Coordinates of C-alpha atoms in Angstrom, one line a residue:
X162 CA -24.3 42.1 51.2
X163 CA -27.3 41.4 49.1
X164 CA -25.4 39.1 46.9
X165 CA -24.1 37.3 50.0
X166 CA -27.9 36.8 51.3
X167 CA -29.1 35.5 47.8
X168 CA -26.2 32.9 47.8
X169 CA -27.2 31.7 51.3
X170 CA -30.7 31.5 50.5
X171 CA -30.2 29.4 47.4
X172 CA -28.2 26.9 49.3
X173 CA -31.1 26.4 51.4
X174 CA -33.5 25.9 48.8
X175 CA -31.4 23.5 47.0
X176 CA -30.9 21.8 50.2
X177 CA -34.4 21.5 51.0
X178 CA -35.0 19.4 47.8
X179 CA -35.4 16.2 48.4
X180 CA -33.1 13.5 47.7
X181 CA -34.5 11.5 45.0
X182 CA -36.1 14.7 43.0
X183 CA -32.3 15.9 42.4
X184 CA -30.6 14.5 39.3
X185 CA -27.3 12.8 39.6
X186 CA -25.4 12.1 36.3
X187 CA -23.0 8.8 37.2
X188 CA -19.6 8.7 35.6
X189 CA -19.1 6.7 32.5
X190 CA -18.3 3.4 32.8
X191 CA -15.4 0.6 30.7
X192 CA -18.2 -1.1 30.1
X193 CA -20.5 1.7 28.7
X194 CA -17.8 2.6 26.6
X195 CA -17.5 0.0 24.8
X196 CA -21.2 -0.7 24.4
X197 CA -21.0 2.6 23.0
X198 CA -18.2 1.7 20.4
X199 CA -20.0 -1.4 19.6
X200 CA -23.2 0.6 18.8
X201 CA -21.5 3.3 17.1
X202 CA -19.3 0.8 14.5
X203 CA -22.8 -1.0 13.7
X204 CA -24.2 2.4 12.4
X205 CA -21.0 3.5 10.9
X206 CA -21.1 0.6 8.7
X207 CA -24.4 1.6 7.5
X208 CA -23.7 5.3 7.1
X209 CA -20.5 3.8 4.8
X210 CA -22.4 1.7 2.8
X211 CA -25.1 4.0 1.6
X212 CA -22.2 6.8 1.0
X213 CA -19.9 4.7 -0.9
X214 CA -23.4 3.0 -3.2
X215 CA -24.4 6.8 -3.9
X216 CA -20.6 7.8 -4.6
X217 CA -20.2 5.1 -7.2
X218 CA -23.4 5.6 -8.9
X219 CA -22.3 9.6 -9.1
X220 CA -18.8 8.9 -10.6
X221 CA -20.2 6.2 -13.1
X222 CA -23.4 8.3 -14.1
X223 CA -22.6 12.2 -13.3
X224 CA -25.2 14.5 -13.4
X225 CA -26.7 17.0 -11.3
X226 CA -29.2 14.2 -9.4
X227 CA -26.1 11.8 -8.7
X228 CA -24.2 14.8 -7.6
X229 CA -27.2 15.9 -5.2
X230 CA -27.6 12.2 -4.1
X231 CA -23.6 12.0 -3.1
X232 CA -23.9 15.0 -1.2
X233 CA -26.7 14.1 1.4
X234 CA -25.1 10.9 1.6
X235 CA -22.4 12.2 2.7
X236 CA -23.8 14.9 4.5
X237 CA -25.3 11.8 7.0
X238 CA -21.9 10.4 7.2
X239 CA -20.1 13.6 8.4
X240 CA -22.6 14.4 10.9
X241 CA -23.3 11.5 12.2
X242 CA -20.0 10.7 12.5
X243 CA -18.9 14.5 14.1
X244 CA -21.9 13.4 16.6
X245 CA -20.2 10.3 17.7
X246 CA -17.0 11.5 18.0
X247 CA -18.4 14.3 20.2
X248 CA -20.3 11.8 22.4
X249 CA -17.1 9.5 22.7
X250 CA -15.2 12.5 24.3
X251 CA -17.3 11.8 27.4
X252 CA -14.8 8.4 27.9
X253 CA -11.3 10.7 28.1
X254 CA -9.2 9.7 30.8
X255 CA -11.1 5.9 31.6
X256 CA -8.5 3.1 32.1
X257 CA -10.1 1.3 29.1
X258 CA -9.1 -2.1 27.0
X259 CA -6.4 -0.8 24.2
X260 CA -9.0 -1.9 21.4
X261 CA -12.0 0.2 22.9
X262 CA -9.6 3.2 23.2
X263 CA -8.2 2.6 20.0
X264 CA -11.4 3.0 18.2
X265 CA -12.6 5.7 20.6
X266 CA -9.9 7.8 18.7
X267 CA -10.2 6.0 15.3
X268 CA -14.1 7.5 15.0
X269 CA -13.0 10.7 14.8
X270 CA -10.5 10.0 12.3
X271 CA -12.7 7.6 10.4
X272 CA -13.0 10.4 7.5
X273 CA -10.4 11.7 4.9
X274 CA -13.0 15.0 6.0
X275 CA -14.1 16.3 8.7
X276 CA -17.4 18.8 8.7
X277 CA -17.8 21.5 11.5
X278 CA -21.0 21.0 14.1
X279 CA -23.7 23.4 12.3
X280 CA -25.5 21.5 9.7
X281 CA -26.1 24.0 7.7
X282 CA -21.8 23.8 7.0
X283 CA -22.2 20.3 6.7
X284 CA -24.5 20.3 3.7
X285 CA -22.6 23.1 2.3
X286 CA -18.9 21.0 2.6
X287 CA -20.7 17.8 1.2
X288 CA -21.9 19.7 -1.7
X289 CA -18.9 21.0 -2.6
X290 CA -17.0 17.8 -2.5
X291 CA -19.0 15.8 -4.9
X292 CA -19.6 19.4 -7.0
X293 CA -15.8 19.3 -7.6
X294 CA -15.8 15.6 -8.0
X295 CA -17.6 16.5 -11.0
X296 CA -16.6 19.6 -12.3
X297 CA -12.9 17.7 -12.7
X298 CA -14.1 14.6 -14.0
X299 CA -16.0 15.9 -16.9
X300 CA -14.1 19.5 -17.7
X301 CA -13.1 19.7 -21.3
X302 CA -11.0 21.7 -23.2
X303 CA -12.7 23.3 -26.4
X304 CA -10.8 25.0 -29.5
X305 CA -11.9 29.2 -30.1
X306 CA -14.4 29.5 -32.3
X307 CA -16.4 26.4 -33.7
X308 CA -14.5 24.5 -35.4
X309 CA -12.3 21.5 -33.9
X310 CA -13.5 19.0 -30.7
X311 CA -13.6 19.2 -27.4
X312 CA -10.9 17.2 -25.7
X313 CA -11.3 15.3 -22.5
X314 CA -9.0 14.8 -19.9
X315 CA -8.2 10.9 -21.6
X316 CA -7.7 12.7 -24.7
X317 CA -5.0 15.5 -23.6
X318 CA -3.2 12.5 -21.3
X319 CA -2.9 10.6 -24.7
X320 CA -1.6 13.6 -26.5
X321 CA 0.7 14.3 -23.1
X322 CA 2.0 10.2 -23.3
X323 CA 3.0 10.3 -27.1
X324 CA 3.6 13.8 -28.6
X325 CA 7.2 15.1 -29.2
X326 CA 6.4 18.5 -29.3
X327 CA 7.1 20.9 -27.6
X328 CA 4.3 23.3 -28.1
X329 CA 1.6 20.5 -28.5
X330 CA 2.6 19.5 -25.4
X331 CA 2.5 22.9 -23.5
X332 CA -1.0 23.3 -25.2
X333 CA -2.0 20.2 -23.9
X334 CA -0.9 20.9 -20.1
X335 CA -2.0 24.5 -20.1
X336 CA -5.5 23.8 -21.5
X337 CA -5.9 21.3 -19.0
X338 CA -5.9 23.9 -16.8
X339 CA -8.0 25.9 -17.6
X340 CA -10.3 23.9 -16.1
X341 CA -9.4 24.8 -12.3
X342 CA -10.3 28.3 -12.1
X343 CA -13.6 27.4 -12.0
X344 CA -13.2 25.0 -9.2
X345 CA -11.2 27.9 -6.7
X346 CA -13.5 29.5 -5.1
X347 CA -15.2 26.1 -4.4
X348 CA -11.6 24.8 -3.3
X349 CA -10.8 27.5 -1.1
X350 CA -14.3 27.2 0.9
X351 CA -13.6 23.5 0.7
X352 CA -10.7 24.2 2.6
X353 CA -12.0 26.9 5.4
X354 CA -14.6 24.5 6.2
X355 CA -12.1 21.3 6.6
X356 CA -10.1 22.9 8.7
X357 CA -12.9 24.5 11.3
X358 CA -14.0 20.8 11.3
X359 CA -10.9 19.5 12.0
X360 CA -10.2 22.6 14.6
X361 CA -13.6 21.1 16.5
X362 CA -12.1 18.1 16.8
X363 CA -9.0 19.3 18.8
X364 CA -6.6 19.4 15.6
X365 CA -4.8 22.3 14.8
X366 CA -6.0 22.0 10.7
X367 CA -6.9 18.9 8.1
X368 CA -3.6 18.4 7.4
X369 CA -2.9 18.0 10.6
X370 CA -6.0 15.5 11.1
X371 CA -4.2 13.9 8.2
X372 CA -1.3 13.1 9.5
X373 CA -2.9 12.1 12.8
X374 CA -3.8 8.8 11.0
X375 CA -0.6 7.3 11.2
X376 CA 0.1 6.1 14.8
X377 CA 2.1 8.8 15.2
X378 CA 2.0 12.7 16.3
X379 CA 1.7 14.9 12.9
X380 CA 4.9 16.5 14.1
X381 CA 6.5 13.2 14.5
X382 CA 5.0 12.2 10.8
X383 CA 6.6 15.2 8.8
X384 CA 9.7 14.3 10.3
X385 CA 9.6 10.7 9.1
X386 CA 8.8 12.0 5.5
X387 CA 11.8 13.8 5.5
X388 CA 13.9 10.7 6.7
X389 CA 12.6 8.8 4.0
X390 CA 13.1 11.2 1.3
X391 CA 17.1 11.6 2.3
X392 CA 17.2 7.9 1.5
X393 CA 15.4 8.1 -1.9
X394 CA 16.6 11.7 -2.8
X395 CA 20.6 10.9 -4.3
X396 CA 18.9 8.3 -6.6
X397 CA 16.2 11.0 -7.6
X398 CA 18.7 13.8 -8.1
X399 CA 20.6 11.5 -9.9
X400 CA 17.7 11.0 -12.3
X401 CA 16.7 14.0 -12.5
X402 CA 19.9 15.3 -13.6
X403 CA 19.7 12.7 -16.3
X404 CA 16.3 13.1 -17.5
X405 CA 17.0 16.7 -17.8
X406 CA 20.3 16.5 -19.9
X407 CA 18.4 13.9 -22.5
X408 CA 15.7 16.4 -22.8
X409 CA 17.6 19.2 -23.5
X410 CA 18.9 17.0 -26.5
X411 CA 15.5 16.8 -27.5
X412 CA 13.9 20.0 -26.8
X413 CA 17.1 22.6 -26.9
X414 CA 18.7 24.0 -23.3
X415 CA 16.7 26.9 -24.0
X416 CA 13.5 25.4 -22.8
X417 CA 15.3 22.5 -21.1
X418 CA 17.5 24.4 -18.7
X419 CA 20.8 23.5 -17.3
X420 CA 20.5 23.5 -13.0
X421 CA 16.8 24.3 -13.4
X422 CA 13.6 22.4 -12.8
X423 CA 12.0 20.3 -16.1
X424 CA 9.4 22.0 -17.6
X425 CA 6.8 19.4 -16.0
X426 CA 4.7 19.4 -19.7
X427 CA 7.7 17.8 -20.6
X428 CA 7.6 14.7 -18.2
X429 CA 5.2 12.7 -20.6
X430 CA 2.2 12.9 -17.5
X431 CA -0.6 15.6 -17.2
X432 CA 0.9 15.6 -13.7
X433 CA 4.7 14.6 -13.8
X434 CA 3.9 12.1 -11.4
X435 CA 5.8 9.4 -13.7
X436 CA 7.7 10.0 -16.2
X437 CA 7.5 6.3 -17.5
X438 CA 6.3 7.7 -21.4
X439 CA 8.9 9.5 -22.0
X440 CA 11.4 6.2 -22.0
X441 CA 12.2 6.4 -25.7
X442 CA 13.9 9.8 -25.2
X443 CA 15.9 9.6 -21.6
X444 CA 17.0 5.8 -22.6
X445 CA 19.1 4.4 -25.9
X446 CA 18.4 1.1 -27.5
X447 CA 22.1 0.6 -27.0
X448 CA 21.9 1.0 -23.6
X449 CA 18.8 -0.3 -22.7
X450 CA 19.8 -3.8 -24.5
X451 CA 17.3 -6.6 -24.5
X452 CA 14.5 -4.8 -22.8
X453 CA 10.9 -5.6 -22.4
X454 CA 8.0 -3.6 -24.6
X455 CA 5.0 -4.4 -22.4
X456 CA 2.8 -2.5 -24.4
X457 CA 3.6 -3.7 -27.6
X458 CA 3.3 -7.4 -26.5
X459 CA -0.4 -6.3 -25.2
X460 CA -1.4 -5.3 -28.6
X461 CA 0.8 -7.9 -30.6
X462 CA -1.1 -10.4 -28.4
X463 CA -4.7 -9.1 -28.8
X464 CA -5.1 -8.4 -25.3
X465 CA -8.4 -6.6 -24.1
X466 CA -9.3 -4.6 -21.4
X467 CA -11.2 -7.3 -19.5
X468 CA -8.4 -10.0 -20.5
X469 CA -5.8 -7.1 -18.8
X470 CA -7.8 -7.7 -15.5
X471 CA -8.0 -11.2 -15.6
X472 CA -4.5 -11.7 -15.6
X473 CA -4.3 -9.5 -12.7
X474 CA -7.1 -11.9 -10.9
X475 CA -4.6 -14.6 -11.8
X476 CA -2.0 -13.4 -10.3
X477 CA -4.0 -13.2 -6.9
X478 CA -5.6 -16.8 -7.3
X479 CA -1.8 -18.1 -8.2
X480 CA -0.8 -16.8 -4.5
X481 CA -3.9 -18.8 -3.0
X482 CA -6.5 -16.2 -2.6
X483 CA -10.1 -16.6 -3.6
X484 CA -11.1 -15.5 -7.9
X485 CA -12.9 -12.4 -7.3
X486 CA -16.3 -12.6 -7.1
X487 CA -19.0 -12.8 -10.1
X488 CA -20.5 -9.2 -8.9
X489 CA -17.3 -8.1 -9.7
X490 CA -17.4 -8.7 -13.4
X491 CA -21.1 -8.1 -13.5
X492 CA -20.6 -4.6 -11.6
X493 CA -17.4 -3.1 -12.5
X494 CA -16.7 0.1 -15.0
X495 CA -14.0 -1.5 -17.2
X496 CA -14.2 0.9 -20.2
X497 CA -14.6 4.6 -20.8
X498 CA -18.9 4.7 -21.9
X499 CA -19.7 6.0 -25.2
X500 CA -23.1 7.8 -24.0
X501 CA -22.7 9.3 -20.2
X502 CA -19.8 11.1 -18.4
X503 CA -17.6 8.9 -16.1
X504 CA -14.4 9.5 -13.6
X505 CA -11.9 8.1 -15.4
X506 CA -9.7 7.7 -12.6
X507 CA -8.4 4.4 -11.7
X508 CA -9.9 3.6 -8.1
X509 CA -10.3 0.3 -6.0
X510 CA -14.1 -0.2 -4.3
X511 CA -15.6 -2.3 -1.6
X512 CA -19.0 -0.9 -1.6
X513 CA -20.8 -3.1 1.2
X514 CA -16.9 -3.7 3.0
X515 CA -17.2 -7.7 2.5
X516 CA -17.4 -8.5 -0.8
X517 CA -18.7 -6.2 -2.8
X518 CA -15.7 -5.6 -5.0
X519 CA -15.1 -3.5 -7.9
X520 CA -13.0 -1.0 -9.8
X521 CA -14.1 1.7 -11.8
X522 CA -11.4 2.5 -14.6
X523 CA -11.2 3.5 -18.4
X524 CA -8.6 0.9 -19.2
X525 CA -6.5 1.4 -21.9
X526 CA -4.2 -1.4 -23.7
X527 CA -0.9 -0.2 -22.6
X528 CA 1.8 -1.0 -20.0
X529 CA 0.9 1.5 -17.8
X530 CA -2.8 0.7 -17.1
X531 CA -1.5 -3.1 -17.0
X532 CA 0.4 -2.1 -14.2
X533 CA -2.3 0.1 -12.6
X534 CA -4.8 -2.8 -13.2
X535 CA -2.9 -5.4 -10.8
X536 CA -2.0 -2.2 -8.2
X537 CA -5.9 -1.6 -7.8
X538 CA -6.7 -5.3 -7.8
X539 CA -4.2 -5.4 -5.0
X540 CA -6.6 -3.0 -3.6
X541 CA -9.4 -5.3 -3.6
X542 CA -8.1 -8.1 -2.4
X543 CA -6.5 -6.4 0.7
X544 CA -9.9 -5.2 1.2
X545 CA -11.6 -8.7 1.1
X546 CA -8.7 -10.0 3.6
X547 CA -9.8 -7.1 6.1
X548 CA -13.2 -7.9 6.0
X549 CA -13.4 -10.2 8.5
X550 CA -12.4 -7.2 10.9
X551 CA -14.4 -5.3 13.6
X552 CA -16.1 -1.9 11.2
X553 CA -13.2 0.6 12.4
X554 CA -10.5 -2.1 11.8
X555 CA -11.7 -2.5 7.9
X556 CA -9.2 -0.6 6.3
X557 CA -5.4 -0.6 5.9
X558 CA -3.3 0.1 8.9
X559 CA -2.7 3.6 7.2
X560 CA -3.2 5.2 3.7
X561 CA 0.5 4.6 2.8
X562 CA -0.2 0.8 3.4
X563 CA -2.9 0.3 1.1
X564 CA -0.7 2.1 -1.4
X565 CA 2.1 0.1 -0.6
X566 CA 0.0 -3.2 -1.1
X567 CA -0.3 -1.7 -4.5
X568 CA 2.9 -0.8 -5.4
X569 CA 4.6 -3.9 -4.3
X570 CA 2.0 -6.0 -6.1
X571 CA 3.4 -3.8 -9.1
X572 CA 6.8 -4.7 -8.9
X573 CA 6.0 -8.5 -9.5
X574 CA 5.5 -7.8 -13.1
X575 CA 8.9 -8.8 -14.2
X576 CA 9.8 -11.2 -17.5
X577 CA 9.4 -13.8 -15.2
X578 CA 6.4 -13.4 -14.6
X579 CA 5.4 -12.2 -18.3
X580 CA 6.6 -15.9 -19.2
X581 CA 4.5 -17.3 -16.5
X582 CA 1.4 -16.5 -18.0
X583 CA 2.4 -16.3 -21.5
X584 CA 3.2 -13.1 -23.0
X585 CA 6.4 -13.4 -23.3
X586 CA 8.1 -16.9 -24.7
X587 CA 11.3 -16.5 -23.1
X588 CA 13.2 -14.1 -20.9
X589 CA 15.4 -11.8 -22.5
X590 CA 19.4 -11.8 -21.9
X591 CA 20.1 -9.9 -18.5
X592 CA 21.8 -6.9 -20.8
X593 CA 18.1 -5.7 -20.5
X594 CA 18.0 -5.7 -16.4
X595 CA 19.2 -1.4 -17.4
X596 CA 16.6 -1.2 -19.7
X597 CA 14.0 -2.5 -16.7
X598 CA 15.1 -0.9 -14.1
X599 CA 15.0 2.5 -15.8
X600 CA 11.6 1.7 -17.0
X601 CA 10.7 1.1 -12.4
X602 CA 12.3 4.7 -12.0
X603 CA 10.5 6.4 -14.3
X604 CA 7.5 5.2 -12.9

């Protein structure tokens, strides 16, 4: 009875308030929403260009100030960013225009990582990032005892690319990793913290939030993956079987198994992701006939590193787009430094998203990196084509696109085009098309 009273009485009161002393929160409007996006994109572009000028200054200088310096930046990014896409959560269920909706949803997947709410997390999942960032970028591999050098990971890729034995090779790949212990612990809080930022954003995990990003349902995704791969997998089997029987010539079916998987330290990568340096053993001169040495014409010809990237700009300009920029050439890491520790990797940048282009690589004068030099240079001109897009709309449609701009650019480098721009004199007899199209699998 007591409980009723007190109910009663308090409807009274609140009653009794007067009319314009009570506060009344008015539902969200089309129109505030997208003053909100438009707001929210103008600061995200900020937020991205500090990040991306204190991640590039980290991965061509890495010490423990860059390292710090990456961290907060990012640290802003992903909180501002899990702010904002909290806030836009208040416009769920408006009948809004397709592009405001569109990027309602793209804010919150605006990030290859998401960071939970509490701040504290935050600075801890930024720090971790950039701390493995550079724990793999400058790990080496030292010899017991005193004697012998420390080998980088260039070093052990170069030994992986050319050596023919076996045991070199497994030294190679296993000291390699002896790196990544180190880096677990890190990795696996890395993880538990992705996911719980992922979880507050309604996804069930990263990889989910990861596959989100393809205009499709994750569910949906994983099931196209494994369409695709029953197209491509009878030509992989195929090869595989074939790479497998050569190396057992080589190496003995006692390391090189019949029905079993290759030994990846075999596969002539640090990660068997392509297998294109190990030609010479899975492909015959006979069979191969008149087939194209791209790396021997590089170094025949005298080709540097910086001539390797301008015939990748020339390439671009001969379809009609712009030459790069002079920033470019003035900016970008070309070469592995002598004095300070780099990541080596080959990666594609746009650090103010309009023009700012660059690529940070440790070129090397072979046909792989003269690939890889036109695939990320494919990068950067897709990026300067996008520029001209609202902030959330500067990117590819997916991560699989970008790639694919890549990767198509990549198969352009035929004889034909070798010709074109003069290193080669003439194209070979079509007895080497096997030869090529070998050399395209491998890859």
């Amino acid at each position: 009875m007591k409980n009723v009273l007190a109910i009663v009485a308090l409807v009274i009161l609140t009653a009794a308030v007067p009319a314009a002393e009570q506060t009344l929160v008015d539902p969200p409007t089309p129109a505030e929403a997208e003053a909100f996006v438009a707001a929210a994109e103008e600061e995200i572009l900020q937020l991205w260009i500090r990040k991306e000028r204190a991640a590039w200054v980290q991965e061509n200088f890495i010490t423990g100030d860059t390292e710090i310096i990456a961290s907060q930046a990012y640290e802003r990014l992903m909180a501002r960013t899990a702010a904002l896409a909290k806030d836009a959560t208040r416009f769920a269920g408006l009948d809004l225009p397709y592009d405001v909706a569109r990027k309602l949803q793209m804010i919150k997947l605006s990030l290859p990582l998401a960071a939970p709410g509490d701040p504290a997390l935050q600075s801890e999942l930024a720090g971790i990032a950039a701390s493995l960032t550079s724990m793999s970028s400058t790990g080496k591999v030292c010899p017991d005892g005193e004697e012998g050098e420390c080998r980088t990971l260039g070093d052990l890729s170069r030994t992986m690319a050319s050596s023919r034995d076996a045991e070199e090779l497994q030294e190679a790949w296993t000291g390699w990793r002896t790196i990544s212990p180190a880096m677990r612990t890190k990795y696996a809080r890395f993880a538990e913290l992705g996911n719980a930022g992922a979880a507050e954003l309604g996804m069930a995990d990263l990889g989910a939030m990861w596959r989100s990003m393809y205009d499709m349902p994750p569910e949906e995704f994983a099931a196209e993956l494994d369409r695709l791969w029953a197209q491509v997998r009878p030509l992989y089997e195929a090869l595989h079987c074939h790479v497998r029987a050569e190396l057992a010539e080589q190496y003995g079916s006692e390391l090189v198994q019949p029905g079993e998987p290759i030994p990846a330290h075999l596969l002539g990568n640090m990660w068997a992701q392509s297998w294109l340096n190990i030609y010479d053993l899975v492909m015959t001169p006979e069979d191969a006939g008149a087939d194209v040495d791209v790396t021997r014409i590089l170094k025949d010809k005298g080709v540097t590193e910086i001539d390797m990237v301008r015939y990748g700009e020339g390439f671009f300009t001969s379809l009609g787009f712009k030459p790069l920029p002079a920033t470019f050439w003035e900016r970008s890491l070309f070469t592995k430094p002598a004095d300070r520790e780099v990541v080596c990797h080959a990666s594609a940048w746009d650090i103010d998203w309009v023009d700012d282009l660059r690529i940070k690589m440790c070129i090397e004068i072979n046909e792989e990196d003269f690939t890889t030099v036109h695939h990320e240079l494919g990068h950067n001109f897709y990026q300067r084509a996008y520029a001209i897009q609202d902030t959330l709309y500067r990117n590819s449609a997916h991560d699989g696109f970008h790639e694919g701009i890549g990767d198509t650019v990549a198969l352009s480098i035929t004889p034909e085009y070798l010709v074109k721009v003069g290193l080669l004199e003439e194209l070979p007899e079509e007895t080497g098309d096997l030869g090529r199209l070998m050399r395209l699998a491998l890859e």
